[in-house]
Amino acid sequence: MKKMIIGVVVLLAAALIGLKYFANKQPIVAPAPGMPAEPQGVALPAGSASPLSPAAMLASTPAQASGSYELLALPAAALEMKGACEEGSPKLIMENHGKTWGYFTGRRNAFDPPKTQELYNFLWSYQACVAASRRDSTACSELPGDVVKDSVRFGVPMSERGSPMSPMDVCRNRNVEFFFKAYVAGKAKEEMNCTDYLSDWEAANMNKISPPEFCSAAAQGPEKLLAYGRSKMPEMFPMAEKAMAFSKKACGSSSECLSNYDLWEGLSTGDPARCPAAFRASCAALLQKSPAPCSVILLDMSKKYCASFKALAKHSGGFAGSTPEEVKESLRLAAEKKAEEDRLRKEQEAATKRINENVRKLMGKKGDD
């Protein structure tokens, strides 16, 4: 009898646990069009039954910005670099963000929008390069995710779909394809670099492939990848072959394709000097697994800042980055300082005069003696 009671209790406990599990378990939902895919675990092996679309099976990097324009920062090592001029060190440039340059300075004596945008572009490129050294595009999420703020539309480029991109989008858009080429070249073997690439595909194209099969083929090199693409998407293969640019033959005379081919050559041979100039620092950072090569971007930023600061200082009469109120206060303090210096100078002159008169009197008395 006791054994029967114990058995019933065990069955009831198991049933309660099961009900609690199924009540709390949430269904996995495919991301809406245009929204980043959230990590949903590891995709099922090819051929496994699943109610999910291929796009929903991807474990792509969530694109959620954690940075803001007000809190832009650089790594400590970058802040220790010297600048091309006294005012142009990365540390001082960042300290003057919002004063001499930036979208929200609110100051007359600041860089004009094009010069400000140049500096922002250097920062976005630097962050993308740092992400390359980590082989992880999540570093891009440290950048601002805003396109419009306080009625100010930032000078960011447009996506292929015609929508403006935030700095995080620019960084991620640049690095996703870069990391995928590195993945195919065997230089960045983390599978996330393949699934991130696929997460940007249109749903119609995604439904023609199996993400695990695609990434498995890509990990084996361009030949296997192209063979897989030819079998699954024959109607799109010529365009895809040109876009991936694994050979000069596929490029023909297209300058954009040839530039992509140079990127592939640099990554596949492990020689960053072969990468196009725009990606050379990122190639070196990825291959060396170090952000050190990215410092050249900050040096170029410093040179640009120094030239712009020199022109601004001349135009503003030495009040670069100051508001009208700050200019008035600086002039007031300067006038007070000059008045104090004049007072001390006059007191010094008077004291010197008295001392000289006393000396002459003493010398005269000695002469009489």
Short mmCIF file of C-alpha atoms in Angstrom, two decimals:
data_model
loop_
_atom_site.label_atom_id
_atom_site.label_comp_id
_atom_site.label_asym_id
_atom_site.label_seq_id
_atom_site.Cartn_x
_atom_site.Cartn_y
_atom_site.Cartn_z
CA MET A 1 0.00 0.00 0.00
CA LYS A 2 2.79 2.44 0.93
CA LYS A 3 4.56 1.66 -2.36
CA MET A 4 1.39 2.52 -4.30
CA ILE A 5 1.01 5.85 -2.46
CA ILE A 6 4.67 6.74 -3.10
CA GLY A 7 4.22 5.85 -6.78
CA VAL A 8 1.17 8.11 -7.10
CA VAL A 9 3.05 11.00 -5.44
CA VAL A 10 6.00 10.59 -7.81
CA LEU A 11 3.68 10.56 -10.85
CA LEU A 12 1.87 13.68 -9.65
CA ALA A 13 5.19 15.52 -9.05
CA ALA A 14 6.39 14.59 -12.51
CA ALA A 15 3.14 15.81 -14.04
CA LEU A 16 3.40 19.14 -12.22
CA ILE A 17 6.99 19.64 -13.36
CA GLY A 18 5.96 18.86 -16.94
CA LEU A 19 3.07 21.32 -16.83
CA LYS A 20 5.32 24.05 -15.40
CA TYR A 21 7.92 23.44 -18.12
CA PHE A 22 5.44 23.67 -20.99
CA ALA A 23 3.70 26.67 -19.46
CA ASN A 24 6.96 28.63 -19.22
CA LYS A 25 8.42 27.53 -22.55
CA GLN A 26 8.08 30.35 -25.12
CA PRO A 27 7.82 29.66 -28.86
CA ILE A 28 10.73 30.72 -31.07
CA VAL A 29 9.54 33.36 -33.51
CA ALA A 30 11.33 34.29 -36.73
CA PRO A 31 12.50 37.95 -36.79
CA ALA A 32 10.31 40.42 -38.64
CA PRO A 33 11.64 41.71 -41.99
CA GLY A 34 14.35 44.30 -41.44
CA MET A 35 14.86 43.38 -37.80
CA PRO A 36 18.05 41.69 -36.52
CA ALA A 37 17.79 38.01 -35.70
CA GLU A 38 18.14 37.09 -32.04
CA PRO A 39 20.30 34.13 -30.98
CA GLN A 40 18.11 31.02 -30.88
CA GLY A 41 20.66 28.31 -30.17
CA VAL A 42 22.36 25.97 -32.60
CA ALA A 43 20.65 25.17 -35.90
CA LEU A 44 19.42 21.60 -36.39
CA PRO A 45 21.41 19.31 -38.67
CA ALA A 46 20.37 19.24 -42.33
CA GLY A 47 17.34 17.04 -42.86
CA SER A 48 16.03 17.37 -39.29
CA ALA A 49 12.35 18.18 -38.97
CA SER A 50 11.76 21.78 -37.86
CA PRO A 51 8.82 24.19 -38.15
CA LEU A 52 11.25 27.14 -38.43
CA SER A 53 12.35 28.88 -41.61
CA PRO A 54 16.09 28.83 -42.42
CA ALA A 55 16.35 32.49 -41.38
CA ALA A 56 14.90 31.72 -37.94
CA MET A 57 17.47 28.97 -37.42
CA LEU A 58 20.42 31.36 -37.63
CA ALA A 59 22.29 32.28 -34.47
CA SER A 60 23.34 35.70 -35.72
CA THR A 61 24.91 38.49 -33.70
CA PRO A 62 22.22 40.77 -32.23
CA ALA A 63 22.65 44.31 -33.55
CA GLN A 64 21.73 46.38 -30.51
CA ALA A 65 23.70 49.60 -30.07
CA SER A 66 25.06 50.34 -26.60
CA GLY A 67 26.94 53.51 -27.58
CA SER A 68 25.78 57.12 -27.88
CA TYR A 69 27.15 60.33 -29.37
CA GLU A 70 27.38 61.90 -25.92
CA LEU A 71 29.52 59.06 -24.52
CA LEU A 72 31.95 58.37 -27.36
CA ALA A 73 35.14 56.83 -26.03
CA LEU A 74 38.37 55.20 -27.19
CA PRO A 75 40.36 52.38 -25.54
CA ALA A 76 42.96 53.48 -22.97
CA ALA A 77 45.85 52.45 -25.24
CA ALA A 78 44.50 54.67 -28.02
CA LEU A 79 44.28 57.67 -25.68
CA GLU A 80 48.00 57.38 -24.94
CA MET A 81 48.97 58.01 -28.57
CA LYS A 82 50.63 61.28 -29.55
CA GLY A 83 48.94 63.49 -32.09
CA ALA A 84 50.13 65.18 -35.26
CA CYS A 85 50.03 68.49 -33.35
CA GLU A 86 49.79 69.61 -29.73
CA GLU A 87 45.98 69.78 -29.82
CA GLY A 88 45.55 66.66 -31.97
CA SER A 89 46.18 63.71 -29.64
CA PRO A 90 43.30 61.18 -29.57
CA LYS A 91 42.80 62.06 -25.90
CA LEU A 92 42.33 65.78 -26.57
CA ILE A 93 40.24 65.14 -29.67
CA MET A 94 37.81 63.07 -27.60
CA GLU A 95 37.83 65.64 -24.78
CA ASN A 96 36.88 68.32 -27.31
CA HIS A 97 34.02 66.30 -28.78
CA GLY A 98 30.98 68.50 -28.33
CA LYS A 99 33.18 71.62 -28.21
CA THR A 100 35.35 72.05 -31.30
CA TRP A 101 33.55 69.32 -33.25
CA GLY A 102 30.48 67.12 -33.12
CA TYR A 103 26.83 67.11 -34.14
CA PHE A 104 25.64 68.75 -30.93
CA THR A 105 28.21 71.46 -30.13
CA GLY A 106 25.72 74.34 -30.34
CA ARG A 107 28.73 76.59 -30.90
CA ARG A 108 29.64 79.01 -33.66
CA ASN A 109 33.36 78.44 -33.24
CA ALA A 110 33.28 74.75 -34.13
CA PHE A 111 34.09 72.61 -37.16
CA ASP A 112 31.58 72.79 -39.98
CA PRO A 113 29.43 69.65 -40.64
CA PRO A 114 31.66 68.15 -43.40
CA LYS A 115 34.78 68.39 -41.20
CA THR A 116 32.90 66.98 -38.23
CA GLN A 117 31.65 64.09 -40.38
CA GLU A 118 35.22 63.29 -41.44
CA LEU A 119 36.22 62.81 -37.81
CA TYR A 120 33.20 60.62 -37.09
CA ASN A 121 34.06 58.51 -40.15
CA PHE A 122 37.55 57.93 -38.77
CA LEU A 123 36.06 56.78 -35.45
CA TRP A 124 33.64 54.39 -37.16
CA SER A 125 36.52 52.97 -39.26
CA TYR A 126 38.65 52.58 -36.15
CA GLN A 127 35.91 50.70 -34.30
CA ALA A 128 35.40 48.44 -37.33
CA CYS A 129 39.14 47.75 -37.32
CA VAL A 130 39.08 46.92 -33.59
CA ALA A 131 36.19 44.55 -34.30
CA ALA A 132 38.37 42.91 -36.97
CA SER A 133 41.13 42.30 -34.42
CA ARG A 134 38.58 40.52 -32.20
CA ARG A 135 37.04 38.67 -35.18
CA ASP A 136 33.72 39.64 -33.70
CA SER A 137 31.27 42.16 -35.18
CA THR A 138 29.63 42.74 -31.78
CA ALA A 139 32.28 45.44 -31.20
CA CYS A 140 30.25 47.51 -33.67
CA SER A 141 27.43 47.62 -31.10
CA GLU A 142 29.60 49.92 -28.99
CA LEU A 143 28.83 52.66 -31.54
CA PRO A 144 25.69 54.86 -31.59
CA GLY A 145 22.60 53.32 -33.13
CA ASP A 146 20.78 56.61 -33.82
CA VAL A 147 20.24 58.08 -37.28
CA VAL A 148 18.21 61.10 -36.18
CA LYS A 149 18.32 62.75 -32.79
CA ASP A 150 17.01 66.09 -31.53
CA SER A 151 15.93 66.93 -35.11
CA VAL A 152 19.51 66.47 -36.33
CA ARG A 153 19.95 63.96 -39.14
CA PHE A 154 23.44 62.52 -39.08
CA GLY A 155 25.57 62.42 -42.22
CA VAL A 156 25.46 58.65 -42.56
CA PRO A 157 25.28 56.70 -45.82
CA MET A 158 22.22 54.94 -47.17
CA SER A 159 21.76 51.19 -47.21
CA GLU A 160 21.11 49.23 -50.39
CA ARG A 161 17.43 49.30 -49.45
CA GLY A 162 17.43 53.11 -49.38
CA SER A 163 17.27 53.63 -45.62
CA PRO A 164 19.85 55.64 -43.63
CA MET A 165 22.36 53.66 -41.59
CA SER A 166 23.52 54.46 -38.06
CA PRO A 167 27.26 54.29 -37.16
CA MET A 168 26.65 50.81 -35.74
CA ASP A 169 25.02 49.80 -39.03
CA VAL A 170 27.92 51.26 -41.05
CA CYS A 171 30.47 49.35 -38.96
CA ARG A 172 28.49 46.11 -39.06
CA ASN A 173 27.69 46.40 -42.78
CA ARG A 174 31.40 46.83 -43.49
CA ASN A 175 32.51 43.94 -41.30
CA VAL A 176 29.89 41.26 -41.94
CA GLU A 177 31.05 40.60 -45.50
CA PHE A 178 34.69 41.15 -44.47
CA PHE A 179 34.41 38.46 -41.78
CA PHE A 180 32.64 36.12 -44.17
CA LYS A 181 35.52 36.35 -46.66
CA ALA A 182 37.91 35.68 -43.77
CA TYR A 183 35.75 32.68 -42.80
CA VAL A 184 35.96 31.25 -46.34
CA ALA A 185 39.72 31.92 -46.34
CA GLY A 186 40.09 29.97 -43.08
CA LYS A 187 41.33 33.05 -41.20
CA ALA A 188 38.26 33.53 -39.00
CA LYS A 189 36.83 30.08 -38.34
CA GLU A 190 34.05 31.02 -35.92
CA GLU A 191 30.75 29.93 -37.52
CA MET A 192 29.10 33.14 -36.34
CA ASN A 193 31.01 34.88 -39.15
CA CYS A 194 29.00 32.81 -41.62
CA THR A 195 25.61 33.02 -39.91
CA ASP A 196 25.97 36.80 -39.52
CA TYR A 197 26.50 37.02 -43.26
CA LEU A 198 23.38 34.96 -43.98
CA SER A 199 21.25 36.98 -41.55
CA ASP A 200 21.27 39.87 -44.04
CA TRP A 201 19.85 37.76 -46.88
CA GLU A 202 16.33 38.17 -48.20
CA ALA A 203 13.92 35.49 -46.97
CA ALA A 204 13.23 34.29 -50.53
CA ASN A 205 16.92 33.51 -51.06
CA MET A 206 17.33 32.03 -47.60
CA ASN A 207 14.60 29.50 -48.31
CA LYS A 208 16.66 28.08 -51.20
CA ILE A 209 19.53 26.93 -48.99
CA SER A 210 20.28 25.14 -45.74
CA PRO A 211 22.35 27.44 -43.47
CA PRO A 212 24.33 24.54 -41.92
CA GLU A 213 25.12 23.14 -45.37
CA PHE A 214 26.02 26.58 -46.71
CA CYS A 215 28.39 27.35 -43.81
CA SER A 216 29.91 23.87 -43.99
CA ALA A 217 30.67 24.39 -47.69
CA ALA A 218 32.03 27.91 -47.05
CA ALA A 219 34.37 26.59 -44.36
CA GLN A 220 35.95 24.30 -46.97
CA GLY A 221 36.93 27.16 -49.28
CA PRO A 222 35.65 29.00 -52.34
CA GLU A 223 35.42 25.96 -54.64
CA LYS A 224 33.07 24.07 -52.33
CA LEU A 225 31.04 27.21 -51.63
CA LEU A 226 30.62 28.06 -55.30
CA ALA A 227 29.66 24.48 -56.11
CA TYR A 228 26.99 24.58 -53.38
CA GLY A 229 25.70 27.95 -54.61
CA ARG A 230 25.56 26.74 -58.21
CA SER A 231 23.47 23.71 -57.19
CA LYS A 232 21.03 25.60 -54.97
CA MET A 233 20.69 28.96 -56.75
CA PRO A 234 21.65 28.41 -60.41
CA GLU A 235 19.69 31.41 -61.67
CA MET A 236 21.58 33.76 -59.30
CA PHE A 237 24.98 32.10 -59.50
CA PRO A 238 26.64 34.44 -62.07
CA MET A 239 25.74 37.51 -59.99
CA ALA A 240 26.76 35.79 -56.74
CA GLU A 241 30.09 34.69 -58.23
CA LYS A 242 30.87 38.28 -59.20
CA ALA A 243 29.79 39.62 -55.80
CA MET A 244 32.01 37.16 -53.91
CA ALA A 245 34.93 37.90 -56.25
CA PHE A 246 37.06 34.85 -55.57
CA SER A 247 38.74 35.18 -58.99
CA LYS A 248 39.68 37.94 -61.43
CA LYS A 249 37.97 36.03 -64.20
CA ALA A 250 34.60 36.48 -62.50
CA CYS A 251 35.16 40.25 -62.23
CA GLY A 252 35.83 41.16 -65.82
CA SER A 253 36.45 44.93 -65.87
CA SER A 254 34.33 45.79 -62.81
CA SER A 255 36.46 47.98 -60.52
CA GLU A 256 34.28 47.20 -57.49
CA CYS A 257 34.60 43.47 -58.10
CA LEU A 258 38.37 43.76 -58.59
CA SER A 259 38.64 45.64 -55.29
CA ASN A 260 36.71 42.80 -53.61
CA TYR A 261 39.08 40.35 -55.25
CA ASP A 262 42.06 42.24 -53.76
CA LEU A 263 40.43 41.88 -50.34
CA TRP A 264 40.07 38.15 -50.92
CA GLU A 265 43.71 37.90 -52.04
CA GLY A 266 44.94 39.74 -48.96
CA LEU A 267 42.93 37.57 -46.57
CA SER A 268 43.50 34.23 -48.29
CA THR A 269 47.28 34.74 -48.61
CA GLY A 270 47.62 36.30 -45.16
CA ASP A 271 49.26 39.40 -46.68
CA PRO A 272 47.44 42.61 -45.61
CA ALA A 273 49.50 44.62 -48.12
CA ARG A 274 47.39 43.01 -50.86
CA CYS A 275 44.13 44.24 -49.33
CA PRO A 276 42.62 47.45 -50.76
CA ALA A 277 43.69 50.59 -48.90
CA ALA A 278 40.29 51.00 -47.22
CA PHE A 279 40.64 47.56 -45.57
CA ARG A 280 44.41 47.31 -45.11
CA ALA A 281 44.39 48.15 -41.39
CA SER A 282 41.46 45.78 -40.75
CA CYS A 283 43.20 42.99 -42.67
CA ALA A 284 46.34 43.43 -40.58
CA ALA A 285 44.34 43.62 -37.34
CA LEU A 286 42.44 40.42 -38.14
CA LEU A 287 45.49 38.48 -39.28
CA GLN A 288 47.63 39.64 -36.33
CA LYS A 289 44.74 39.34 -33.84
CA SER A 290 45.74 42.75 -32.51
CA PRO A 291 44.24 46.27 -32.64
CA ALA A 292 47.74 47.76 -33.02
CA PRO A 293 47.49 48.18 -36.83
CA CYS A 294 44.33 50.25 -36.29
CA SER A 295 46.43 53.10 -34.84
CA VAL A 296 47.15 54.33 -38.38
CA ILE A 297 43.47 55.32 -38.61
CA LEU A 298 43.77 57.45 -35.47
CA LEU A 299 46.94 59.08 -36.81
CA ASP A 300 45.09 60.04 -40.00
CA MET A 301 42.26 61.37 -37.83
CA SER A 302 44.78 63.44 -35.85
CA LYS A 303 46.24 64.96 -39.02
CA LYS A 304 42.79 65.91 -40.25
CA TYR A 305 41.86 67.36 -36.85
CA CYS A 306 45.05 69.43 -36.65
CA ALA A 307 44.46 70.99 -40.06
CA SER A 308 40.84 71.82 -39.23
CA PHE A 309 41.73 73.11 -35.75
CA LYS A 310 44.42 75.42 -37.14
CA ALA A 311 41.95 76.96 -39.58
CA LEU A 312 39.28 77.28 -36.88
CA ALA A 313 41.67 78.88 -34.37
CA LYS A 314 42.66 81.48 -36.97
CA HIS A 315 39.06 82.19 -37.95
CA SER A 316 37.84 82.41 -34.34
CA GLY A 317 40.66 84.61 -33.10
CA GLY A 318 41.97 81.89 -30.81
CA PHE A 319 38.57 80.92 -29.39
CA ALA A 320 38.11 77.56 -31.09
CA GLY A 321 35.26 75.57 -29.57
CA SER A 322 33.97 78.45 -27.42
CA THR A 323 30.39 79.69 -27.14
CA PRO A 324 29.72 83.46 -27.33
CA GLU A 325 29.28 83.47 -23.56
CA GLU A 326 32.59 81.67 -23.08
CA VAL A 327 34.30 84.15 -25.41
CA LYS A 328 32.94 87.07 -23.35
CA GLU A 329 34.07 85.41 -20.13
CA SER A 330 37.52 84.70 -21.58
CA LEU A 331 37.84 88.33 -22.68
CA ARG A 332 36.73 89.54 -19.24
CA LEU A 333 39.25 87.31 -17.48
CA ALA A 334 41.94 88.38 -19.93
CA ALA A 335 41.14 92.05 -19.24
CA GLU A 336 41.27 91.44 -15.48
CA LYS A 337 44.57 89.62 -15.85
CA LYS A 338 46.02 92.46 -17.92
CA ALA A 339 44.81 95.05 -15.41
CA GLU A 340 46.40 93.08 -12.58
CA GLU A 341 49.64 92.74 -14.54
CA ASP A 342 49.62 96.49 -15.23
CA ARG A 343 49.05 97.24 -11.54
CA LEU A 344 51.91 94.96 -10.48
CA ARG A 345 54.15 96.45 -13.17
CA LYS A 346 53.44 100.00 -11.98
CA GLU A 347 54.04 99.01 -8.36
CA GLN A 348 57.32 97.37 -9.40
CA GLU A 349 58.36 100.48 -11.35
CA ALA A 350 57.50 102.72 -8.41
CA ALA A 351 59.45 100.52 -5.98
CA THR A 352 62.44 100.45 -8.35
CA LYS A 353 62.28 104.25 -8.65
CA ARG A 354 62.27 104.68 -4.86
CA ILE A 355 65.19 102.28 -4.50
CA ASN A 356 67.19 104.17 -7.14
CA GLU A 357 66.45 107.53 -5.46
CA ASN A 358 67.59 106.15 -2.09
CA VAL A 359 70.75 104.78 -3.65
CA ARG A 360 71.53 108.17 -5.25
CA LYS A 361 70.99 109.93 -1.94
CA LEU A 362 73.31 107.52 -0.17
CA MET A 363 75.93 107.88 -2.88
CA GLY A 364 75.64 111.72 -2.63
CA LYS A 365 76.25 111.69 1.12
CA LYS A 366 79.32 109.52 0.68
CA GLY A 367 80.62 111.97 -1.90
CA ASP A 368 80.29 114.88 0.58
CA ASP A 369 82.32 112.98 3.12
#
